[in-house]
Amino acid sequence: MQSVKQKKSDIPLPAEPAAIQPGLDHSPPPPTIPRNSFLKSFVFAFQGILYVLRTQRNMRVHFAAGLLVIAAGIVLGVSAPEWAALLAIMALVYALEMLNTVVEAIVDLVTQEYHPLAKVAKDVAAGAVLVAAIFAVAIALIVLLPRFLHLVFSVLGW
């Protein structure tokens, strides 16, 4: 496995230009992403969100669950504080799922070989998503289940 810390001599240098003119800077410009407007930063952020939704099955599952929770909250008439709790935990799950994708991409970029620390990074990131998802289910049950049961019992006439 290649070490993340490389010596300067280990990094290949770019090919020299054919004709070097003295006094001019011939080094290539640093790679940059043009972010010349505030609105463009939102475009890039939405591209990241769409990438995760398009490529990560678990994010699509979380998103679908979130839509169901929102629909149930509307039907069952949850209060403003309950909406705040539901939306906050949903946002946490989505954000952690996105960070999990970032961790996996960075680890895969650094090495394709098995390394115990790469496994730790990926497993801990996935575990963070799992913890948030478990608490999201608990919060959804605390908020929605009593209302749902009340609706069912009133329909049944109990």
Coordinates of N, CA and C in Angstrom, one line a residue:
M1 N 0.8 -1.2 0.0 CA 0.0 0.0 0.0 C 0.9 1.2 0.0
Q2 N 0.5 2.2 -0.7 CA 1.3 3.4 -0.8 C 0.9 4.3 0.4
S3 N 1.9 4.9 0.9 CA 1.7 5.8 2.1 C 1.0 7.0 1.7
V4 N 0.1 7.6 2.5 CA -0.5 8.9 2.2 C 0.5 10.0 2.2
K5 N 1.5 9.9 3.1 CA 2.6 10.8 3.2 C 3.7 10.4 2.2
Q6 N 3.9 11.2 1.2 CA 4.9 10.9 0.2 C 6.0 11.9 0.3
K7 N 7.2 11.5 0.0 CA 8.3 12.4 -0.1 C 8.2 13.2 -1.4
K8 N 8.7 14.4 -1.4 CA 8.6 15.3 -2.5 C 9.2 14.6 -3.7
S9 N 10.3 13.8 -3.5 CA 11.0 13.1 -4.6 C 10.1 12.0 -5.2
D10 N 9.1 11.5 -4.5 CA 8.3 10.4 -5.0 C 7.2 10.9 -5.9
I11 N 6.9 12.2 -5.9 CA 5.8 12.7 -6.7 C 6.4 13.0 -8.1
P12 N 5.8 12.4 -9.2 CA 6.3 12.6 -10.5 C 6.1 14.1 -10.9
L13 N 7.1 14.6 -11.6 CA 7.1 16.0 -12.0 C 6.4 16.1 -13.4
P14 N 5.7 17.2 -13.7 CA 5.1 17.3 -15.1 C 6.2 17.4 -16.1
A15 N 5.9 17.0 -17.3 CA 6.8 17.1 -18.4 C 7.3 18.5 -18.7
E16 N 8.5 18.7 -19.0 CA 9.0 20.0 -19.3 C 8.5 20.5 -20.7
P17 N 8.2 21.8 -20.8 CA 7.7 22.3 -22.1 C 8.8 22.3 -23.1
A18 N 8.5 22.2 -24.4 CA 9.5 22.1 -25.4 C 10.5 23.3 -25.4
A19 N 9.9 24.4 -25.4 CA 10.8 25.6 -25.4 C 10.6 26.4 -24.1
I20 N 11.6 26.6 -23.3 CA 11.5 27.3 -22.1 C 12.1 28.7 -22.3
Q21 N 11.3 29.7 -22.0 CA 11.8 31.1 -22.2 C 12.2 31.6 -20.8
P22 N 13.4 32.1 -20.7 CA 13.9 32.6 -19.4 C 13.0 33.7 -18.9
G23 N 12.8 33.7 -17.6 CA 12.1 34.7 -16.9 C 10.6 34.6 -16.9
L24 N 10.0 33.6 -17.6 CA 8.6 33.3 -17.6 C 8.3 32.1 -16.7
D25 N 7.1 32.2 -16.1 CA 6.7 31.1 -15.3 C 6.0 30.1 -16.2
H26 N 6.6 28.9 -16.3 CA 6.1 27.9 -17.2 C 5.3 26.8 -16.5
S27 N 5.2 26.9 -15.2 CA 4.4 25.9 -14.4 C 2.9 26.0 -14.8
P28 N 2.3 24.8 -14.8 CA 0.9 24.9 -15.2 C 0.1 25.5 -14.0
P29 N -1.0 26.2 -14.4 CA -1.8 26.8 -13.3 C -2.4 25.7 -12.4
P30 N -2.6 26.1 -11.1 CA -3.1 25.1 -10.2 C -4.5 24.7 -10.6
P31 N -4.9 23.5 -10.4 CA -6.3 23.1 -10.8 C -7.3 23.8 -9.8
T32 N -8.3 24.5 -10.4 CA -9.2 25.2 -9.6 C -10.6 24.9 -10.1
I33 N -11.6 25.0 -9.3 CA -13.0 24.9 -9.7 C -13.5 26.4 -9.7
P34 N -13.9 26.8 -10.8 CA -14.4 28.2 -10.8 C -15.6 28.4 -10.0
R35 N -15.4 29.2 -8.9 CA -16.5 29.5 -8.0 C -16.6 31.0 -7.9
N36 N -17.0 31.6 -9.1 CA -16.9 33.1 -9.2 C -18.3 33.7 -8.7
S37 N -19.2 32.9 -8.3 CA -20.4 33.6 -7.8 C -21.0 32.7 -6.6
F38 N -21.7 33.5 -5.8 CA -22.4 32.8 -4.6 C -23.4 31.8 -5.1
L39 N -24.1 32.1 -6.2 CA -25.1 31.2 -6.7 C -24.5 29.9 -7.2
K40 N -23.4 30.0 -7.8 CA -22.7 28.8 -8.4 C -22.4 27.8 -7.3
S41 N -22.1 28.3 -6.1 CA -21.8 27.4 -5.0 C -23.0 26.5 -4.6
F42 N -24.2 27.1 -4.8 CA -25.4 26.3 -4.6 C -25.6 25.3 -5.7
V43 N -25.3 25.6 -6.9 CA -25.4 24.7 -8.0 C -24.5 23.5 -7.7
F44 N -23.2 23.7 -7.2 CA -22.3 22.6 -6.9 C -22.9 21.8 -5.8
A45 N -23.4 22.4 -4.8 CA -24.0 21.7 -3.6 C -25.1 20.8 -4.1
F46 N -26.0 21.4 -4.9 CA -27.1 20.5 -5.4 C -26.6 19.4 -6.3
Q47 N -25.5 19.6 -7.0 CA -24.9 18.5 -7.8 C -24.5 17.4 -6.8
G48 N -23.9 17.8 -5.7 CA -23.5 16.8 -4.7 C -24.7 16.0 -4.1
I49 N -25.8 16.7 -3.8 CA -27.0 16.1 -3.3 C -27.5 15.1 -4.4
L50 N -27.6 15.5 -5.6 CA -28.1 14.7 -6.7 C -27.2 13.5 -6.9
Y51 N -25.9 13.7 -6.8 CA -25.0 12.6 -6.9 C -25.3 11.5 -5.9
V52 N -25.4 11.9 -4.6 CA -25.6 10.9 -3.6 C -27.0 10.2 -3.8
L53 N -28.0 11.0 -4.1 CA -29.3 10.3 -4.4 C -29.3 9.4 -5.5
R54 N -28.5 9.7 -6.6 CA -28.4 8.9 -7.8 C -27.5 7.6 -7.5
T55 N -26.5 7.7 -6.7 CA -25.6 6.6 -6.6 C -25.6 5.8 -5.3
Q56 N -26.3 6.3 -4.3 CA -26.2 5.6 -3.0 C -27.6 5.1 -2.6
R57 N -27.7 3.8 -2.6 CA -29.0 3.1 -2.4 C -29.6 3.5 -1.0
N58 N -28.7 3.5 0.0 CA -29.1 3.8 1.4 C -29.7 5.3 1.5
M59 N -29.1 6.2 0.7 CA -29.6 7.6 0.7 C -31.0 7.6 0.1
R60 N -31.3 6.8 -0.9 CA -32.6 6.8 -1.5 C -33.6 6.1 -0.5
V61 N -33.2 5.1 0.3 CA -34.0 4.5 1.3 C -34.4 5.6 2.4
H62 N -33.4 6.3 2.8 CA -33.6 7.3 3.8 C -34.5 8.4 3.3
F63 N -34.3 8.8 2.1 CA -35.1 9.8 1.4 C -36.6 9.4 1.3
A64 N -36.8 8.1 0.9 CA -38.2 7.6 0.8 C -38.8 7.6 2.2
A65 N -38.1 7.1 3.2 CA -38.6 7.1 4.6 C -39.0 8.5 5.0
G66 N -38.1 9.5 4.7 CA -38.4 10.8 5.1 C -39.7 11.3 4.4
L67 N -39.9 11.0 3.1 CA -41.2 11.4 2.5 C -42.4 10.8 3.2
L68 N -42.2 9.5 3.6 CA -43.3 8.8 4.3 C -43.6 9.5 5.7
V69 N -42.6 9.9 6.4 CA -42.7 10.6 7.6 C -43.4 11.9 7.4
I70 N -43.0 12.7 6.4 CA -43.6 14.0 6.1 C -45.1 13.8 5.8
A71 N -45.4 12.8 5.0 CA -46.8 12.5 4.6 C -47.6 12.1 5.9
A72 N -47.0 11.3 6.7 CA -47.7 10.9 8.0 C -47.9 12.1 8.9
G73 N -46.9 12.9 9.0 CA -47.0 14.1 9.8 C -48.1 15.0 9.4
I74 N -48.2 15.2 8.0 CA -49.3 16.0 7.5 C -50.7 15.4 7.8
V75 N -50.8 14.1 7.6 CA -52.1 13.5 7.8 C -52.5 13.5 9.3
L76 N -51.5 13.2 10.1 CA -51.7 13.1 11.6 C -51.7 14.4 12.3
G77 N -51.3 15.5 11.6 CA -51.4 16.8 12.2 C -50.4 17.0 13.3
V78 N -49.1 16.8 13.1 CA -48.1 17.0 14.2 C -47.9 18.5 14.4
S79 N -47.5 18.8 15.6 CA -47.3 20.2 16.1 C -46.0 20.7 15.6
A80 N -45.8 22.0 15.7 CA -44.6 22.7 15.2 C -43.3 22.1 15.9
P81 N -43.3 21.9 17.3 CA -42.1 21.4 17.9 C -41.9 19.9 17.4
E82 N -42.9 19.2 17.2 CA -42.8 17.8 16.6 C -42.2 17.8 15.2
W83 N -42.6 18.8 14.4 CA -42.1 18.9 13.1 C -40.6 19.3 13.2
A84 N -40.2 20.1 14.1 CA -38.8 20.5 14.3 C -38.0 19.3 14.6
A85 N -38.5 18.4 15.5 CA -37.7 17.2 15.9 C -37.6 16.3 14.7
L86 N -38.7 16.1 14.0 CA -38.7 15.1 12.8 C -37.7 15.7 11.8
L87 N -37.9 16.9 11.4 CA -37.0 17.5 10.3 C -35.6 17.5 10.7
A88 N -35.3 17.8 12.0 CA -33.9 17.9 12.5 C -33.2 16.5 12.4
I89 N -33.9 15.5 12.8 CA -33.3 14.2 12.8 C -33.2 13.7 11.3
M90 N -34.1 14.0 10.5 CA -34.0 13.6 9.1 C -32.8 14.3 8.4
A91 N -32.6 15.6 8.7 CA -31.5 16.3 8.2 C -30.2 15.7 8.7
L92 N -30.1 15.3 9.9 CA -29.0 14.7 10.5 C -28.6 13.4 9.7
V93 N -29.7 12.5 9.5 CA -29.4 11.3 8.8 C -28.9 11.6 7.4
Y94 N -29.6 12.5 6.7 CA -29.2 12.8 5.3 C -27.7 13.3 5.3
A95 N -27.4 14.2 6.2 CA -26.0 14.8 6.2 C -25.0 13.7 6.5
L96 N -25.3 12.9 7.5 CA -24.3 11.8 7.8 C -24.2 10.8 6.7
E97 N -25.3 10.5 6.0 CA -25.2 9.6 4.8 C -24.3 10.2 3.7
M98 N -24.4 11.6 3.6 CA -23.5 12.2 2.6 C -22.1 12.2 3.0
L99 N -21.8 12.4 4.3 CA -20.5 12.4 4.8 C -19.9 11.0 4.8
N100 N -20.7 10.0 4.9 CA -20.3 8.6 4.8 C -19.8 8.4 3.3
T101 N -20.6 8.9 2.4 CA -20.2 8.8 1.0 C -18.8 9.5 0.7
V102 N -18.6 10.7 1.4 CA -17.3 11.4 1.3 C -16.2 10.5 1.8
V103 N -16.4 9.9 3.0 CA -15.3 9.1 3.6 C -15.0 7.9 2.7
E104 N -16.0 7.3 2.2 CA -15.8 6.1 1.3 C -15.0 6.6 0.0
A105 N -15.4 7.7 -0.5 CA -14.7 8.2 -1.8 C -13.3 8.5 -1.5
I106 N -13.0 9.2 -0.4 CA -11.6 9.6 0.0 C -10.8 8.3 0.2
V107 N -11.3 7.4 1.0 CA -10.6 6.2 1.3 C -10.3 5.4 0.0
D108 N -11.2 5.3 -0.9 CA -11.0 4.6 -2.2 C -10.1 5.4 -3.1
L109 N -10.0 6.7 -2.9 CA -9.1 7.5 -3.7 C -7.6 7.3 -3.2
V110 N -7.5 7.1 -1.9 CA -6.1 6.9 -1.4 C -5.6 5.5 -1.6
T111 N -6.4 4.5 -1.5 CA -6.0 3.2 -1.7 C -7.1 2.2 -2.2
Q112 N -6.7 1.3 -3.0 CA -7.6 0.3 -3.4 C -7.3 -1.0 -2.7
E113 N -6.2 -1.0 -2.0 CA -5.8 -2.2 -1.2 C -6.5 -2.2 0.2
Y114 N -6.6 -3.4 0.7 CA -7.2 -3.5 2.1 C -6.2 -2.9 3.1
H115 N -6.7 -2.1 4.0 CA -5.9 -1.6 5.1 C -6.8 -1.5 6.3
P116 N -6.4 -2.0 7.4 CA -7.3 -2.0 8.6 C -7.8 -0.6 9.0
L117 N -7.0 0.5 8.7 CA -7.5 1.8 9.1 C -8.5 2.3 8.0
A118 N -8.4 1.9 6.8 CA -9.4 2.2 5.8 C -10.7 1.6 6.2
K119 N -10.6 0.3 6.7 CA -11.9 -0.3 7.1 C -12.5 0.4 8.3
V120 N -11.6 0.8 9.3 CA -12.1 1.6 10.4 C -12.8 2.8 10.0
A121 N -12.2 3.6 9.1 CA -12.8 4.8 8.6 C -14.2 4.6 8.0
K122 N -14.3 3.6 7.1 CA -15.5 3.3 6.4 C -16.6 2.8 7.4
D123 N -16.2 1.9 8.3 CA -17.1 1.3 9.3 C -17.6 2.3 10.2
V124 N -16.8 3.2 10.7 CA -17.2 4.2 11.7 C -18.2 5.2 11.0
A125 N -17.9 5.6 9.8 CA -18.8 6.5 9.1 C -20.1 5.9 8.8
A126 N -20.1 4.6 8.5 CA -21.4 3.9 8.3 C -22.1 3.7 9.6
G127 N -21.4 3.5 10.7 CA -22.0 3.4 12.0 C -22.6 4.7 12.5
A128 N -22.0 5.8 12.1 CA -22.6 7.1 12.5 C -24.0 7.2 11.8
V129 N -24.1 6.8 10.6 CA -25.4 6.9 9.9 C -26.4 5.9 10.6
L130 N -25.9 4.8 10.9 CA -26.8 3.8 11.6 C -27.4 4.3 12.9
V131 N -26.5 4.9 13.7 CA -26.9 5.5 15.0 C -28.0 6.6 14.8
A132 N -27.7 7.5 13.8 CA -28.7 8.5 13.6 C -30.0 7.9 13.1
A133 N -29.9 6.9 12.2 CA -31.1 6.3 11.7 C -32.0 5.6 12.8
I134 N -31.3 5.0 13.7 CA -32.0 4.3 14.8 C -32.7 5.4 15.6
F135 N -32.0 6.5 15.9 CA -32.7 7.5 16.7 C -33.8 8.2 15.9
A136 N -33.7 8.3 14.6 CA -34.7 8.8 13.7 C -36.0 8.0 13.8
V137 N -35.8 6.7 13.8 CA -37.0 5.8 13.9 C -37.6 6.0 15.3
A138 N -36.8 6.1 16.3 CA -37.3 6.2 17.7 C -38.1 7.6 17.8
I139 N -37.6 8.6 17.2 CA -38.3 9.9 17.3 C -39.6 9.9 16.5
A140 N -39.5 9.2 15.3 CA -40.7 9.1 14.5 C -41.8 8.3 15.2
L141 N -41.4 7.2 15.9 CA -42.4 6.4 16.7 C -42.9 7.2 17.8
I142 N -42.1 8.0 18.5 CA -42.6 8.8 19.7 C -43.6 9.8 19.2
V143 N -43.3 10.4 18.1 CA -44.2 11.5 17.6 C -45.4 11.0 16.9
L144 N -45.2 10.0 16.0 CA -46.3 9.6 15.1 C -47.2 8.4 15.7
L145 N -46.6 7.5 16.4 CA -47.3 6.3 16.8 C -48.6 6.6 17.7
P146 N -48.4 7.5 18.7 CA -49.7 7.8 19.5 C -50.8 8.4 18.6
R147 N -50.4 9.3 17.7 CA -51.5 9.9 16.8 C -52.1 8.8 15.9
F148 N -51.2 7.9 15.4 CA -51.7 6.9 14.5 C -52.6 5.9 15.3
L149 N -52.2 5.5 16.5 CA -53.1 4.6 17.3 C -54.4 5.3 17.6
H150 N -54.4 6.6 18.0 CA -55.6 7.3 18.2 C -56.5 7.3 17.0
L151 N -56.0 7.5 15.9 CA -56.7 7.5 14.6 C -57.4 6.2 14.4
V152 N -56.6 5.1 14.5 CA -57.1 3.7 14.3 C -58.2 3.4 15.3
F153 N -58.0 3.7 16.5 CA -59.0 3.4 17.6 C -60.2 4.2 17.4
S154 N -60.1 5.4 16.9 CA -61.3 6.2 16.7 C -62.1 5.7 15.5
V155 N -61.4 5.2 14.5 CA -62.1 4.6 13.3 C -62.8 3.4 13.7
L156 N -62.2 2.6 14.5 CA -62.7 1.3 15.0 C -63.8 1.5 16.0
G157 N -63.9 2.7 16.5 CA -65.0 3.0 17.5 C -64.6 2.5 18.9
W158 N -63.3 2.4 19.2 CA -62.9 1.9 20.5 C -62.7 3.0 21.5

